């Protein structure tokens, strides 16, 4: 089967993709069955995916065009490889990740977007030339570790304070008994 990139239907104005299934006889393709499929249910599904407090999912087609995103207004309008309102230099990391996505690669990497470091996990969508990405700010991933570190330091300082008080009490008792 073949799945096209998402497009806007000239007849209805709906966002769709085309699905084609070949029929073979004696090892040769004799016919195709195809049809337009609304992409809206898939876009709705992607929009509901949340990671952490502000992390989200998005879907790119084979050209870098955003097919599904939490910001509905950019779907099928913004292409990361052609710029997204900012200069490419400001979003070089996002550009690199998108290149990897359209090459069919999967992985995890860090990129900067509008000055904020973000982690992104990306993977191709099987049977298509699309890729899905899950992105979350680095600060959200490190909050728990930072909290644990702060709690450990506070606990250590309290323990150290208690030890100092105990040492002072014991040494004053020893000092009194020597005098």
Coordinates of C-alpha atoms in Angstrom, one line a residue:
X1 CA 0.0 0.0 0.0
X2 CA 1.0 3.6 -0.4
X3 CA 0.1 6.5 1.9
X4 CA 0.6 10.1 0.6
X5 CA 1.6 13.1 2.5
X6 CA -1.3 15.0 4.0
X7 CA -2.8 17.6 1.6
X8 CA -5.8 19.9 1.5
X9 CA -8.5 18.5 -0.7
X10 CA -9.3 20.7 -3.7
X11 CA -12.9 19.5 -3.8
X12 CA -13.8 19.8 -0.1
X13 CA -11.1 21.9 1.5
X14 CA -10.6 19.2 4.1
X15 CA -7.2 18.0 5.3
X16 CA -6.7 14.5 3.9
X17 CA -4.2 11.9 2.8
X18 CA -4.6 9.4 0.0
X19 CA -4.3 5.6 0.6
X20 CA -3.6 3.4 -2.4
X21 CA -3.7 -0.4 -2.3
X22 CA -2.4 -2.4 -5.3
X23 CA -4.1 -5.6 -6.4
X24 CA -1.9 -8.2 -8.0
X25 CA -2.5 -11.2 -10.2
X26 CA 0.3 -13.6 -11.1
X27 CA 2.8 -11.2 -9.4
X28 CA 1.7 -8.2 -11.5
X29 CA -0.3 -5.2 -10.4
X30 CA -3.6 -5.2 -12.3
X31 CA -5.5 -2.5 -10.4
X32 CA -5.3 0.0 -7.6
X33 CA -7.9 0.8 -5.0
X34 CA -7.5 4.2 -3.5
X35 CA -9.4 6.8 -1.5
X36 CA -9.1 10.0 0.5
X37 CA -8.9 9.6 4.2
X38 CA -9.6 12.5 6.6
X39 CA -6.5 13.2 8.7
X40 CA -8.5 15.0 11.4
X41 CA -8.9 12.0 13.8
X42 CA -5.1 11.5 13.6
X43 CA -4.5 15.2 14.3
X44 CA -6.9 15.1 17.2
X45 CA -5.1 12.1 18.7
X46 CA -1.7 13.8 18.3
X47 CA -3.1 17.0 19.9
X48 CA -4.1 15.0 23.0
X49 CA -0.6 13.6 23.6
X50 CA 1.0 15.4 26.6
X51 CA 4.4 14.8 28.1
X52 CA 5.0 16.4 31.5
X53 CA 3.2 19.7 32.0
X54 CA 4.0 21.4 28.7
X55 CA 5.5 18.7 26.5
X56 CA 3.6 17.6 23.4
X57 CA 3.6 15.5 20.3
X58 CA 3.7 16.6 16.6
X59 CA 3.6 14.9 13.3
X60 CA 5.7 15.8 10.2
X61 CA 5.2 14.6 6.6
X62 CA 8.1 13.7 4.3
X63 CA 8.9 17.3 3.4
X64 CA 9.0 18.7 7.0
X65 CA 5.5 20.1 6.9
X66 CA 3.8 19.9 10.2
X67 CA 0.8 17.6 9.7
X68 CA -0.5 17.5 13.4
X69 CA 0.5 19.8 16.2
X70 CA -1.0 21.2 19.5
X71 CA -1.3 24.6 17.6
X72 CA -4.0 23.6 15.1
X73 CA -3.5 26.7 13.0
X74 CA 0.0 25.7 11.8
X75 CA -1.1 22.2 10.5
X76 CA -0.2 21.8 6.8
X77 CA 0.9 25.4 6.7
X78 CA 4.3 25.5 8.5
X79 CA 7.3 23.6 7.1
X80 CA 10.2 23.4 9.6
X81 CA 12.8 23.1 6.8
X82 CA 11.6 26.2 5.1
X83 CA 11.4 28.3 8.3
X84 CA 8.7 28.8 10.8
X85 CA 8.6 32.5 11.2
X86 CA 12.1 32.7 12.7
X87 CA 15.4 32.5 11.0
X88 CA 16.9 29.1 10.4
X89 CA 19.9 30.0 12.5
X90 CA 17.7 30.6 15.6
X91 CA 16.2 27.1 15.2
X92 CA 19.2 25.1 13.8
X93 CA 18.6 22.3 16.3
X94 CA 15.0 21.9 15.3
X95 CA 16.0 22.0 11.6
X96 CA 18.6 19.2 12.2
X97 CA 16.0 17.0 14.1
X98 CA 13.5 17.5 11.2
X99 CA 16.1 16.5 8.7
X100 CA 16.7 13.2 10.6
X101 CA 12.9 12.7 10.9
X102 CA 12.3 13.0 7.1
X103 CA 15.3 10.6 6.5
X104 CA 13.3 8.0 8.5
X105 CA 15.6 8.0 11.5
X106 CA 14.6 7.5 15.1
X107 CA 16.3 8.7 18.2
X108 CA 16.4 11.2 21.1
X109 CA 18.3 14.5 21.0
X110 CA 18.4 17.9 22.6
X111 CA 17.7 21.1 20.6
X112 CA 17.1 24.7 21.4
X113 CA 13.9 26.4 20.4
X114 CA 13.5 30.1 21.2
X115 CA 16.3 29.9 23.7
X116 CA 14.9 26.9 25.7
X117 CA 16.5 23.5 25.6
X118 CA 14.1 20.7 24.7
X119 CA 14.4 17.0 24.5
X120 CA 12.8 15.3 21.5
X121 CA 12.1 11.7 20.8
X122 CA 11.3 11.0 17.2
X123 CA 10.3 7.9 15.2
X124 CA 9.0 7.1 11.7
X125 CA 5.3 6.2 11.4
X126 CA 5.3 2.6 9.9
X127 CA 3.8 2.3 6.4
X128 CA 4.2 6.1 5.7
X129 CA 6.9 8.6 5.0
X130 CA 5.8 10.6 8.1
X131 CA 7.5 10.9 11.5
X132 CA 6.1 11.6 15.0
X133 CA 8.0 13.5 17.6
X134 CA 7.5 13.9 21.4
X135 CA 9.1 17.0 22.8
X136 CA 9.5 18.3 26.4
X137 CA 11.5 21.1 27.9
X138 CA 14.7 20.1 29.6
X139 CA 13.6 21.9 32.8
X140 CA 10.6 19.6 33.2
X141 CA 12.8 16.5 32.9
X142 CA 15.4 17.8 35.4
X143 CA 12.9 19.2 38.0
X144 CA 12.7 15.9 40.0
X145 CA 16.4 15.5 40.1
X146 CA 16.9 19.1 41.2
X147 CA 14.3 18.7 43.9
X148 CA 16.0 15.5 45.2
X149 CA 19.4 17.3 45.1
X150 CA 18.0 20.2 47.1
X151 CA 16.4 17.9 49.6
X152 CA 19.6 16.0 50.0
X153 CA 21.7 19.1 50.6
X154 CA 19.1 20.4 53.1
X155 CA 19.1 17.0 54.9
X156 CA 22.9 16.9 54.9
X157 CA 23.1 20.5 56.4
X158 CA 20.6 19.6 59.1
X159 CA 22.5 16.4 59.9
X160 CA 25.8 18.4 60.0
X161 CA 24.2 21.0 62.3
X162 CA 23.0 18.2 64.7
X163 CA 26.4 16.6 64.7
X164 CA 28.1 20.0 65.5
X165 CA 25.7 20.5 68.4
X166 CA 26.3 17.0 69.7
X167 CA 30.1 17.4 69.4
X168 CA 29.9 20.7 71.3
X169 CA 27.8 19.2 74.1
X170 CA 30.1 16.1 74.3
X171 CA 33.3 18.2 74.2
X172 CA 32.0 20.6 76.9
X173 CA 31.1 17.6 79.1
X174 CA 34.6 16.2 78.6
X175 CA 36.1 19.6 79.3
X176 CA 34.1 19.9 82.6
X177 CA 35.2 16.5 83.8
X178 CA 38.9 17.2 83.0
X179 CA 38.8 20.5 84.9

